[in-house]
Amino acid sequence: MVTILDIAKAAGVSHGTVSNVLNGKGNVSSKKMERVLRAAEELGYNLNKNAKLLRSGDSQTIIMILPTLALDEYATFYESSLKEATARGYHVNLYCTYDNPIKELEIIKEIIKERPSGIITVSSLEDANEYYNQLTINKSDIIFINRHVENALEYISFDFKQVGVDMANYLNHFNKKTIGVFTDEAKYSNESDFISSFLNQVNNKNIVISQSNMAHEYENAFNMIQNTSFDFIITTNVSKAVKLLKAYHYGSSKPLPKMIAMAPFKNTYSNETLYYFQDYGYLGESVVKKIILNIHLKNKSHAKIYHNIGFLNKHLNYSKFDSQMNILTIESPTTEALKKIVPHFEKNTNIHVNLVIKKTSEIFEIIKDDEAWKNYDIIRLDVVGLSWYGQKIYKNLQGLNHNMDRVLENIPYFLKDYYANINDVTYALPFDISIQMLFYRKDIFENEIMKRKYFEKTKSELKIPTNFNTYNEILKFINESDFDLVKELNGASMITGNAGTIATEYLLRYYSLKGALLNNSEIKLDENIAKDAMKLLHESYRNSNVVDTNWWGEEVKSFVDGKSAMVMGFMNHLSVVSQSNIKDSIGIANVPGDTPLLGGGILGITKNTNKINESIEFLNWLNSNEISEQITLLGGNTATYFLSNSSVVQTMYPWLNKAKKTIMNGKRESAFENGQSIDLKQAEEVIGKYMLQLLEEEQPDYDQYAVKINEELEKEQENLVTQH
């Protein structure tokens, strides 16, 4: 067995130095740290983190007690809980009761010796005091899930009464009389809440209820269908629905009724079963956050009911056409996803969709041509062009269609202002909403040797940069470091393919210094701030992996391929990050200065289209929860995805929560306060043109560039601002 003394001898350092390095303590130089860690690795030494935790008296362990992992809802709940706990430095130990109270009491006795920090349980017991009387941890650190056990202090559940109401309301639309209900035992509060609310809400139906414990579920599924012909059968989980389908297949000649099942929210579809979704992934993540919060708080919270997702907004009755339509859009991850899913729209509506894919610059050229844009029924326009071109090419969407009005009502006002409205009139729907974000390699920023080397060189702590001076300092440090972890990496990637893309890099820095592009009634840079921002951009350029392309995705690809330690990009091009091999090593942060540019695009119906009904049908289809989920799973995004709290989305795009908060700080100055629109695309082209020139120079004259930009903006002012 390798000891600390063995490592000290191999590394040529003292016993105390080895102890400090392995325990993350003391003021040890980076060279000695490298020697100690290399020696430990070569000798096969493993730091026993569990032993450290035991010495500290804190197990950092959460016990989870579930009926079984054979049910999708519990498997989803466990996986999400485990991921969240691991990210916060906790362990999760799982026990399964199979809904056997005797087994659960045995588990309670067994876990006493584990000294858990908290317990999460879906209990089969009748009284919470069975836990409280035997375990020494605080009552508030034991959370009961879904089943409201008597005397339980902490209780978290979905709204099962609302499930009953929603399912009854759904069935009340059908002239069907005989309804089966297949549930767990009514002694569990979630089952009884569902049954009672369903029976209170359903109209004029013959209801047959069958209840079964887990052990006899398959047998009881056969028993249920023997003597009754059902029009619908409701089940309280997917497993019960599957058992009933088997019972009909093997044990009945009766026609198969429509199944309705409660289900965890994930990529699930069935011709036989309609799913009512509850987001068990989100529940698992939230419960772990809550229990860790409870452990550290004196004032505890005691109960919470989570909303159901419910039935996805499916088009139960698509309008049928014999038609085709033309949609103009850009090459992007969302367009790629749309190409894969659009056959679903075509086969349900008999509308052939012709997706015309162009570069952003080409779309703006089409829009400028008074005739060319009229060839399209729907146009995807970059958000930068809405205020200037929206009224020219788009119909007012308000009042066109009831379903579309409902979609518009659900868009928050801060998004409408940038992605939908011009002077409070709605001309577009948000499509692939985006903001700039900073992605970084956690393994680099959290590496103890890297942190020590950075301190030795800069006398400051290596942290995620919150301003561009620090950002540039880190770029330079990484580029000059000979440490194995980073010696073949650049600090960051940057694209310089055209004036528009480099303008966003510049304006990001300009806005971080509190600059403004629209000043009173003028389009004008503050020259002092402008020069400081130019210096920051020039230094970033000199220390970045420069990718000469117009495509944001290439910048991201460079990062994913391990060529850079950081990347700042628009998040609608960052879906590849979640699918990369290094995704678990990627951290997410706000951009330095915390004033990102807003990006992404919008969709609107063109003024001259003769396919107005087809266009409405397409936009309603696209903005349904069902289709938005599919686009998300295929690597794209939509406005529905951006606003979602779905665990499916959160798993694929872990940066989404941060983006939702940061977007309130987002900026894209496209109109004066009096409502006058500006041609922001052209204004950014002017700025970007000069930035490209500046970056080619070793020692630019920043004063001259600031003057030149403002002179050209002033000269073009009349062409860049709408005249009232």
XYZ file of C-alpha atoms in Angstrom:
724
model
C 0.000 0.000 0.000
C 1.387 3.395 -1.031
C 1.791 5.896 1.794
C 2.306 9.646 1.940
C 5.917 8.954 2.978
C 6.455 6.954 -0.238
C 5.184 9.881 -2.303
C 7.345 12.363 -0.371
C 10.441 10.267 -1.039
C 9.644 9.881 -4.760
C 8.880 13.585 -5.189
C 11.826 14.775 -3.111
C 9.694 16.868 -0.778
C 8.635 16.769 2.853
C 5.802 14.717 4.310
C 3.973 17.954 5.152
C 4.205 19.207 1.568
C 2.627 15.999 0.253
C -0.142 16.227 2.841
C -0.859 19.852 1.911
C -0.999 19.067 -1.817
C -3.248 16.031 -1.459
C -5.595 17.902 0.876
C -5.597 21.159 -1.095
C -3.981 23.139 1.737
C -0.907 25.251 2.305
C 1.188 27.576 0.176
C 2.916 25.068 -2.116
C 4.634 26.161 -5.327
C 3.322 24.916 -8.659
C 6.576 23.042 -9.376
C 6.330 21.067 -6.115
C 2.619 20.426 -6.738
C 3.458 18.932 -10.145
C 6.147 16.701 -8.636
C 3.863 15.446 -5.862
C 0.899 14.710 -8.128
C 3.096 13.049 -10.740
C 4.702 10.846 -8.070
C 1.292 9.973 -6.591
C 0.014 8.986 -10.021
C 3.085 6.906 -10.865
C 2.882 5.089 -7.526
C -0.853 4.422 -7.977
C -1.916 6.392 -4.894
C -5.629 7.163 -4.545
C -6.761 9.890 -2.181
C -9.589 8.372 -0.168
C -12.211 11.088 -0.226
C -14.610 9.000 1.820
C -12.031 8.723 4.614
C -11.661 12.515 4.573
C -15.398 12.888 4.866
C -15.580 10.461 7.768
C -12.807 12.349 9.561
C -14.793 15.550 9.124
C -17.918 13.914 10.568
C -20.015 14.788 7.516
C -21.065 11.899 5.281
C -22.330 14.146 2.449
C -24.705 11.261 1.712
C -28.357 11.455 0.697
C -30.410 8.292 1.108
C -33.097 7.704 -1.515
C -35.840 5.170 -0.840
C -38.056 4.347 -3.839
C -40.550 1.588 -4.611
C -38.555 0.421 -7.669
C -36.499 1.647 -10.629
C -38.556 -0.529 -12.969
C -41.063 2.332 -13.298
C -40.018 5.132 -15.640
C -41.024 7.905 -13.258
C -38.783 6.636 -10.467
C -35.860 5.903 -12.811
C -36.092 9.433 -14.208
C -36.410 10.908 -10.718
C -33.357 8.985 -9.475
C -31.130 9.818 -12.453
C -31.896 13.530 -12.201
C -31.402 13.528 -8.411
C -28.098 11.700 -8.730
C -26.801 14.162 -11.318
C -27.743 17.204 -9.221
C -26.348 15.720 -6.000
C -23.052 14.747 -7.642
C -22.661 18.261 -9.042
C -23.029 19.604 -5.484
C -20.554 17.175 -3.917
C -23.072 14.728 -2.421
C -23.486 10.972 -2.804
C -26.846 9.251 -3.331
C -27.375 5.764 -1.907
C -30.470 4.071 -3.338
C -32.760 1.531 -1.642
C -35.887 -0.061 -3.166
C -38.859 -1.209 -1.077
C -41.074 -2.726 -3.811
C -43.888 -1.076 -1.792
C -43.352 -3.579 1.007
C -43.681 -1.825 4.420
C -41.685 -4.563 6.184
C -38.815 -4.096 3.714
C -38.952 -0.323 4.239
C -38.704 -0.683 8.041
C -35.639 -2.897 7.570
C -34.074 -0.237 5.334
C -34.647 2.462 7.971
C -32.712 0.384 10.513
C -29.952 -0.307 8.002
C -29.332 3.324 7.042
C -28.820 4.513 10.631
C -25.130 3.585 10.458
C -24.633 5.624 7.258
C -25.253 8.908 9.113
C -27.026 10.444 6.075
C -27.293 14.189 5.564
C -30.827 13.773 4.277
C -33.432 11.256 3.136
C -35.764 11.368 0.136
C -38.504 8.743 0.190
C -41.588 7.568 -1.686
C -42.879 5.721 1.340
C -45.222 2.761 1.638
C -45.614 3.373 5.378
C -48.632 4.937 7.056
C -46.827 7.143 9.579
C -43.727 9.329 9.201
C -42.886 8.740 12.842
C -41.418 5.383 11.768
C -38.601 7.521 10.339
C -38.517 10.252 12.969
C -38.393 7.884 15.969
C -35.458 5.830 14.675
C -33.247 8.377 12.891
C -31.302 11.156 14.573
C -31.277 13.611 11.653
C -33.624 16.610 11.618
C -37.217 15.902 10.597
C -36.921 18.646 7.969
C -34.080 16.700 6.312
C -36.440 13.799 5.492
C -38.587 14.623 2.460
C -41.625 12.512 1.544
C -42.459 12.474 -2.181
C -45.985 12.243 -3.723
C -47.464 10.165 -0.909
C -48.524 12.341 2.020
C -47.695 10.041 4.926
C -49.358 10.899 8.249
C -47.275 13.294 10.412
C -44.853 14.025 7.561
C -43.273 17.437 8.054
C -41.616 17.798 4.624
C -43.842 16.785 1.719
C -43.369 17.438 -2.014
C -45.759 16.238 -4.685
C -47.198 16.839 -8.104
C -50.759 18.144 -8.210
C -52.659 14.862 -8.479
C -56.018 16.519 -7.891
C -55.386 18.610 -10.999
C -54.539 15.443 -12.948
C -58.007 14.123 -12.132
C -59.651 17.369 -13.248
C -57.652 17.554 -16.496
C -58.311 13.946 -17.468
C -62.028 14.268 -16.707
C -62.268 17.456 -18.776
C -60.525 15.704 -21.650
C -62.941 12.751 -21.548
C -65.978 15.017 -21.222
C -65.376 16.089 -24.838
C -66.091 12.551 -26.071
C -69.409 10.777 -26.334
C -67.928 7.648 -24.776
C -69.584 6.009 -21.821
C -67.421 3.303 -20.254
C -64.163 4.402 -18.658
C -61.692 2.168 -16.833
C -59.327 3.491 -14.178
C -56.329 1.344 -13.188
C -54.412 2.690 -10.178
C -52.212 1.812 -7.243
C -53.874 1.236 -3.894
C -56.070 4.108 -2.666
C -54.244 4.175 0.693
C -51.608 6.316 -1.038
C -52.624 9.986 -1.046
C -51.617 10.675 -4.653
C -53.848 7.863 -5.918
C -56.826 8.850 -3.748
C -56.461 12.553 -4.652
C -56.501 11.678 -8.343
C -59.494 9.314 -8.094
C -61.673 11.651 -6.010
C -61.081 14.723 -8.209
C -61.625 12.664 -11.375
C -64.935 11.278 -10.149
C -66.095 14.743 -9.078
C -65.342 16.251 -12.508
C -66.280 13.557 -15.028
C -69.765 13.707 -16.621
C -72.254 10.909 -17.282
C -69.786 8.058 -17.556
C -69.772 4.477 -16.389
C -66.565 4.340 -14.358
C -64.891 1.028 -13.463
C -61.999 1.376 -11.011
C -59.412 -1.336 -10.450
C -56.722 -0.931 -7.814
C -53.670 -3.112 -7.457
C -50.468 -3.325 -5.485
C -47.208 -3.754 -7.352
C -46.923 -7.507 -6.763
C -50.266 -8.402 -8.434
C -50.424 -5.727 -11.129
C -50.050 -8.006 -14.178
C -52.642 -10.482 -12.919
C -55.094 -7.682 -12.109
C -54.656 -6.151 -15.558
C -56.052 -9.384 -17.046
C -58.835 -9.498 -14.472
C -59.896 -5.936 -15.229
C -60.598 -6.456 -18.935
C -62.400 -9.808 -18.730
C -66.032 -8.737 -18.403
C -66.188 -5.099 -19.584
C -65.693 -3.385 -22.935
C -64.002 -0.037 -22.311
C -63.928 3.063 -24.502
C -60.995 4.545 -22.571
C -58.746 3.293 -19.792
C -56.767 5.655 -17.555
C -53.661 4.407 -15.736
C -51.542 6.166 -13.144
C -48.260 5.119 -14.743
C -46.932 3.843 -18.064
C -46.144 0.388 -16.693
C -49.840 -0.243 -15.984
C -50.748 0.832 -19.523
C -48.174 -1.586 -20.954
C -49.542 -4.455 -18.843
C -53.075 -3.703 -20.042
C -51.906 -3.698 -23.670
C -50.402 -7.143 -23.091
C -53.599 -8.308 -21.408
C -55.619 -7.251 -24.452
C -53.091 -8.895 -26.768
C -53.047 -12.241 -24.983
C -56.282 -12.421 -23.042
C -59.077 -10.619 -24.882
C -60.861 -10.496 -28.215
C -62.409 -7.112 -27.378
C -61.318 -4.007 -29.310
C -58.404 -2.120 -27.766
C -59.585 1.062 -26.017
C -57.619 4.302 -26.045
C -55.168 4.373 -23.139
C -54.387 7.523 -21.143
C -51.393 7.264 -18.801
C -49.544 9.521 -16.391
C -45.925 9.565 -17.524
C -42.576 11.191 -16.751
C -41.746 13.950 -19.218
C -39.343 12.617 -21.831
C -39.219 11.793 -25.510
C -42.190 9.418 -25.463
C -44.729 8.654 -28.186
C -47.234 5.851 -28.712
C -50.105 5.267 -31.113
C -52.014 3.383 -28.417
C -51.453 5.693 -25.444
C -52.007 9.387 -24.788
C -49.599 10.642 -22.152
C -50.268 13.099 -19.351
C -46.825 14.364 -18.396
C -45.264 15.140 -15.034
C -41.635 16.269 -15.057
C -39.962 13.814 -12.700
C -36.542 14.912 -13.878
C -37.209 18.473 -12.764
C -38.728 17.163 -9.530
C -35.599 15.115 -8.763
C -33.306 18.062 -9.383
C -35.482 20.397 -7.289
C -35.826 17.994 -4.363
C -32.053 17.557 -4.103
C -31.573 21.340 -4.160
C -34.219 21.664 -1.449
C -32.796 18.993 0.832
C -29.283 20.440 0.607
C -30.755 23.865 1.338
C -32.639 22.409 4.315
C -29.434 20.888 5.687
C -27.814 24.337 5.856
C -30.801 26.477 6.833
C -32.340 27.065 10.227
C -35.721 28.135 8.882
C -37.086 25.203 6.918
C -39.892 25.097 4.384
C -42.393 22.284 4.755
C -44.415 21.526 1.631
C -44.562 22.212 -2.067
C -46.894 21.138 -4.860
C -45.368 21.109 -8.359
C -47.480 21.850 -11.419
C -48.026 19.112 -13.973
C -47.042 19.564 -17.595
C -50.220 17.747 -18.597
C -51.220 16.858 -22.134
C -48.953 18.379 -24.728
C -50.768 20.749 -27.061
C -51.315 18.234 -29.811
C -53.159 19.091 -33.002
C -55.959 16.577 -32.576
C -57.578 17.850 -35.770
C -55.174 19.303 -38.308
C -56.640 21.385 -41.083
C -56.166 19.602 -44.390
C -54.830 21.373 -47.471
C -53.596 20.431 -50.895
C -50.934 23.073 -51.104
C -47.293 24.064 -50.757
C -45.470 26.958 -49.131
C -42.047 28.578 -49.270
C -40.085 29.357 -46.113
C -36.852 31.368 -46.219
C -34.415 30.646 -43.392
C -30.708 30.499 -42.509
C -28.323 27.605 -42.074
C -28.365 26.848 -38.330
C -28.830 23.995 -35.830
C -32.522 24.881 -35.560
C -32.990 24.768 -39.326
C -31.271 21.372 -39.416
C -33.680 20.142 -36.746
C -36.633 21.640 -38.620
C -35.641 19.789 -41.800
C -35.825 16.491 -39.904
C -39.228 17.143 -38.304
C -41.096 18.958 -41.108
C -42.341 15.646 -42.642
C -44.624 15.396 -39.598
C -46.262 18.688 -40.604
C -46.496 17.679 -44.264
C -48.184 14.320 -43.656
C -50.714 15.787 -41.189
C -51.673 18.838 -43.260
C -50.894 17.802 -46.841
C -48.865 21.015 -47.210
C -45.498 20.590 -48.898
C -42.892 22.834 -47.238
C -40.092 24.177 -49.397
C -37.309 25.282 -47.025
C -35.032 27.732 -48.820
C -31.794 28.038 -46.839
C -29.562 31.081 -47.336
C -26.816 32.903 -45.477
C -27.901 35.766 -43.246
C -26.352 38.327 -45.595
C -28.216 36.796 -48.556
C -31.529 37.022 -46.700
C -30.989 40.722 -46.080
C -30.253 41.200 -49.793
C -33.505 39.403 -50.663
C -35.446 41.617 -48.261
C -33.960 44.774 -49.748
C -35.234 43.717 -53.188
C -38.842 44.926 -53.372
C -39.903 41.884 -55.400
C -37.639 39.015 -54.267
C -39.039 38.671 -50.723
C -42.579 38.315 -52.084
C -41.693 34.794 -53.289
C -41.851 33.546 -49.698
C -44.736 32.889 -47.323
C -42.696 32.880 -44.098
C -39.290 34.497 -43.619
C -36.815 33.893 -40.814
C -35.153 37.232 -40.133
C -32.270 37.925 -37.782
C -33.485 39.828 -34.718
C -31.213 42.710 -35.687
C -33.485 43.418 -38.665
C -36.949 43.303 -37.074
C -37.452 46.977 -36.280
C -36.151 48.165 -39.672
C -37.634 45.588 -42.053
C -40.520 44.063 -40.082
C -43.237 46.492 -41.143
C -42.056 46.289 -44.747
C -42.333 42.519 -45.176
C -44.529 41.096 -42.372
C -48.252 40.957 -41.653
C -49.578 42.081 -38.295
C -50.122 38.760 -36.492
C -52.605 39.987 -33.915
C -56.127 38.719 -34.444
C -55.289 36.383 -37.336
C -56.018 33.187 -35.428
C -57.178 32.214 -31.936
C -54.392 29.669 -31.361
C -51.757 32.119 -32.548
C -53.132 34.822 -30.262
C -52.716 32.379 -27.383
C -49.085 31.776 -28.383
C -48.503 35.544 -28.487
C -50.086 36.007 -25.054
C -47.611 33.553 -23.529
C -44.552 35.486 -24.700
C -43.116 37.646 -21.877
C -43.045 41.378 -22.565
C -39.255 41.660 -22.432
C -39.052 39.126 -25.291
C -41.879 40.742 -27.254
C -40.032 44.062 -27.264
C -37.025 42.566 -29.053
C -38.401 39.519 -30.870
C -42.009 40.273 -31.821
C -43.224 43.868 -31.584
C -42.628 47.107 -33.425
C -44.201 50.010 -31.512
C -46.437 47.537 -29.608
C -47.744 45.853 -32.788
C -46.810 42.178 -33.202
C -45.258 41.353 -36.564
C -43.286 38.216 -35.728
C -42.889 35.259 -33.399
C -39.591 34.561 -31.615
C -37.859 31.628 -33.234
C -34.338 30.637 -32.146
C -33.857 33.083 -29.251
C -30.221 33.603 -28.347
C -27.782 35.597 -26.254
C -24.006 35.596 -25.979
C -22.586 33.381 -23.235
C -19.143 32.359 -22.030
C -18.259 28.670 -22.093
C -15.050 27.502 -20.449
C -13.139 24.364 -19.577
C -13.774 23.590 -15.911
C -10.876 21.136 -15.812
C -8.525 24.033 -16.608
C -9.990 26.673 -14.311
C -10.323 24.235 -11.387
C -6.901 22.623 -11.757
C -4.850 23.338 -8.623
C -1.545 23.581 -10.478
C -3.021 25.976 -13.046
C -4.422 28.134 -10.258
C -1.065 28.172 -8.495
C 0.862 29.008 -11.686
C -1.553 31.841 -12.437
C -1.132 33.253 -8.933
C 2.658 33.056 -9.186
C 2.563 35.032 -12.421
C -0.210 37.563 -11.753
C -0.526 37.633 -7.934
C -4.274 37.173 -8.402
C -6.664 34.230 -8.226
C -7.622 32.341 -11.375
C -11.375 32.891 -11.710
C -13.935 33.087 -14.476
C -13.392 36.576 -15.935
C -16.028 39.193 -15.135
C -14.378 41.951 -17.204
C -12.385 42.003 -20.429
C -9.125 43.117 -18.859
C -9.068 39.924 -16.806
C -10.310 37.925 -19.802
C -7.358 39.132 -21.894
C -4.939 38.479 -19.035
C -6.135 34.859 -18.835
C -5.857 34.436 -22.613
C -2.256 35.595 -22.544
C -1.423 33.406 -19.546
C -2.825 30.259 -21.178
C -1.105 30.986 -24.472
C 2.269 31.394 -22.759
C 1.914 28.453 -20.344
C 3.968 25.301 -20.913
C 1.812 23.233 -18.532
C 0.773 19.974 -20.195
C -2.941 20.632 -19.692
C -2.918 23.798 -21.824
C 0.308 23.966 -23.806
C -1.447 23.053 -27.061
C -4.495 25.233 -26.373
C -5.341 28.807 -27.206
C -6.996 30.902 -24.552
C -10.085 31.387 -26.716
C -11.475 31.215 -30.243
C -12.718 34.220 -32.218
C -14.293 34.471 -35.683
C -13.483 37.337 -38.028
C -15.190 36.275 -41.240
C -17.166 39.445 -41.950
C -17.994 42.907 -40.685
C -21.242 41.817 -39.010
C -19.696 39.096 -36.845
C -16.690 41.149 -35.727
C -19.021 44.061 -34.905
C -20.762 41.880 -32.316
C -17.384 41.040 -30.753
C -16.603 44.757 -30.586
C -20.001 45.871 -29.283
C -19.861 43.206 -26.564
C -16.776 44.932 -25.204
C -18.168 48.416 -25.843
C -21.356 47.631 -23.905
C -19.327 46.032 -21.089
C -17.815 49.500 -20.531
C -21.339 51.010 -20.366
C -21.217 52.507 -23.840
C -24.324 53.239 -25.929
C -24.811 53.347 -29.681
C -27.952 55.493 -29.673
C -27.276 58.799 -27.953
C -30.189 61.254 -27.829
C -31.190 61.469 -31.512
C -27.858 60.320 -32.961
C -26.273 57.011 -33.895
C -22.865 57.629 -32.383
C -20.154 55.960 -30.322
C -18.821 57.562 -27.169
C -15.280 58.084 -28.449
C -13.443 57.530 -25.153
C -15.328 54.314 -24.402
C -15.033 53.325 -28.075
C -11.233 53.543 -27.966
C -11.002 51.495 -24.757
C -13.226 48.823 -26.305
C -11.041 48.766 -29.433
C -7.950 48.151 -27.304
C -9.686 45.263 -25.541
C -10.762 43.724 -28.860
C -7.304 44.122 -30.402
C -5.656 42.416 -27.437
C -8.216 39.565 -27.494
C -7.587 39.098 -31.203
C -3.823 38.873 -30.678
C -4.263 36.140 -28.070
C -7.080 34.071 -29.604
C -7.363 31.217 -32.058
C -8.706 33.257 -34.990
C -11.175 31.374 -37.191
C -11.654 33.130 -40.531
C -15.264 32.218 -41.181
C -18.726 33.788 -41.260
C -20.186 30.889 -39.312
C -20.506 31.053 -35.518
C -20.553 27.266 -35.427
C -16.909 27.078 -36.503
C -15.863 29.086 -33.459
C -17.783 26.675 -31.232
C -16.368 23.651 -33.074
C -12.851 24.882 -32.336
C -13.725 24.942 -28.636
C -15.419 21.523 -28.678
C -12.431 20.057 -30.516
C -10.233 21.091 -27.600
C -8.366 23.920 -29.332
C -9.327 26.640 -26.861
C -10.047 27.051 -23.165
C -12.936 29.503 -23.616
C -15.438 30.569 -26.226
C -17.982 33.382 -26.290
C -20.803 32.739 -28.677
C -24.514 33.015 -29.336
C -26.205 30.125 -27.573
C -28.343 29.096 -30.565
C -25.090 27.824 -32.109
C -23.939 26.040 -28.965
C -26.088 22.901 -29.098
C -23.041 20.922 -30.261
C -21.470 21.593 -26.861
C -24.093 19.425 -25.137
C -23.299 16.571 -27.534
C -19.502 16.790 -27.268
C -17.078 14.428 -25.566
C -15.961 17.187 -23.196
C -19.473 18.252 -22.105
C -18.907 17.193 -18.480
C -15.817 19.421 -18.323
C -17.608 22.509 -19.634
C -18.617 25.386 -17.401
C -21.058 28.178 -18.236
C -20.864 31.824 -17.217
C -22.139 35.256 -18.151
C -19.989 37.138 -20.629
C -17.494 39.600 -19.115
C -19.312 42.810 -18.329
C -22.645 40.983 -18.098
C -24.191 42.863 -21.047
C -24.555 40.280 -23.832
C -25.844 41.036 -27.292
C -29.208 39.533 -28.143
C -29.211 37.284 -31.167
C -31.175 34.587 -32.889
C -34.110 35.055 -35.177
C -37.822 35.595 -35.694
C -40.477 34.215 -38.012
C -43.163 36.257 -39.683
C -45.826 35.808 -42.352
C -45.146 37.932 -45.405
C -47.599 40.654 -46.405
C -48.181 39.401 -49.933
C -48.615 35.696 -49.259
C -51.676 33.948 -50.641
C -50.959 31.065 -48.235
C -52.086 32.829 -45.069
C -53.984 29.831 -43.645
C -51.136 27.466 -44.411
C -48.674 29.868 -42.764
C -50.803 30.138 -39.633
C -51.070 26.346 -39.469
C -47.272 26.055 -39.732
C -46.526 28.613 -37.004
C -49.065 27.056 -34.639
C -47.570 23.615 -35.307
C -44.025 24.896 -34.763
C -44.884 26.559 -31.448
C -46.713 23.573 -29.972
C -45.015 21.898 -27.003
C -44.828 18.618 -28.877
C -42.922 19.965 -31.888
C -40.779 22.336 -29.836
C -39.620 19.354 -27.791
C -38.688 17.414 -30.929
C -36.703 20.332 -32.349
C -34.881 20.663 -29.023
C -34.024 16.956 -28.922
C -32.632 17.258 -32.455
C -30.253 20.062 -31.472
C -32.293 23.162 -32.293
C -34.242 25.601 -30.181
C -37.477 27.568 -30.235
C -39.130 30.231 -28.095
C -41.103 27.472 -26.353
C -37.838 25.696 -25.582
C -36.305 28.889 -24.196
C -39.173 29.434 -21.766
C -39.401 25.770 -20.757
C -38.578 24.364 -17.314
C -38.504 20.844 -18.719
C -35.807 18.537 -17.329
C -35.367 17.132 -20.848
C -34.386 20.589 -22.052
C -32.324 21.342 -18.935
C -30.334 18.143 -19.407
C -29.506 18.963 -23.020
C -28.946 22.670 -22.416
C -27.679 23.158 -18.851
C -26.972 26.819 -19.596
C -30.645 27.618 -20.145
C -31.446 28.740 -16.588
C -28.517 31.145 -16.619
C -29.555 32.406 -20.063
C -33.094 33.128 -18.856
C -31.732 35.365 -16.111
C -29.052 36.991 -18.249
C -31.318 37.830 -21.171
C -32.817 40.619 -19.075
C -29.394 42.311 -19.347
C -29.218 41.677 -23.095
C -28.842 44.533 -25.525
C -29.403 45.264 -29.198
C -30.136 48.944 -29.852
C -32.552 48.893 -32.764
C -34.805 51.871 -31.963
C -34.718 55.247 -30.225
C -36.899 55.864 -27.194
C -39.373 57.774 -29.372
C -39.987 54.627 -31.447
C -37.888 55.583 -34.472
C -36.289 52.432 -35.880
C -32.711 52.286 -37.098
C -31.083 50.046 -39.657
C -28.970 48.366 -37.005
C -27.661 45.789 -39.451
C -26.123 48.533 -41.589
C -24.844 50.470 -38.570
C -23.070 47.326 -37.325
C -21.628 46.790 -40.811
C -20.069 50.253 -40.631
C -18.515 49.497 -37.240
C -17.394 46.026 -38.297
C -15.753 47.279 -41.483
C -13.393 49.454 -39.486
C -12.804 46.764 -36.855
C -11.560 44.377 -39.533
C -9.089 47.021 -40.688
C -7.999 47.772 -37.130
C -7.259 44.134 -36.322
C -4.842 43.885 -39.230
C -2.617 46.563 -37.731
C 0.019 45.923 -35.079
C -0.374 49.376 -33.498
C -3.678 50.913 -34.597
C -4.466 54.587 -34.188
C -7.546 54.135 -31.989
C -8.377 57.847 -31.995
C -8.503 57.845 -35.774
C -10.763 54.790 -35.943
C -13.217 56.225 -33.389
C -13.447 59.430 -35.433
C -13.852 57.584 -38.751
C -16.678 55.410 -37.450
C -18.620 58.360 -36.068
C -18.071 60.384 -39.238
C -19.517 57.600 -41.385
C -22.415 56.981 -38.983
C -23.205 60.704 -39.072
C -22.973 60.751 -42.865
C -25.339 57.765 -43.116
C -27.695 58.947 -40.350
C -30.426 59.956 -42.748
C -30.376 56.504 -44.377
C -30.166 54.646 -41.062
C -33.134 56.186 -39.229
C -36.827 55.984 -40.079
C -38.392 59.368 -40.699
C -41.682 60.050 -38.875
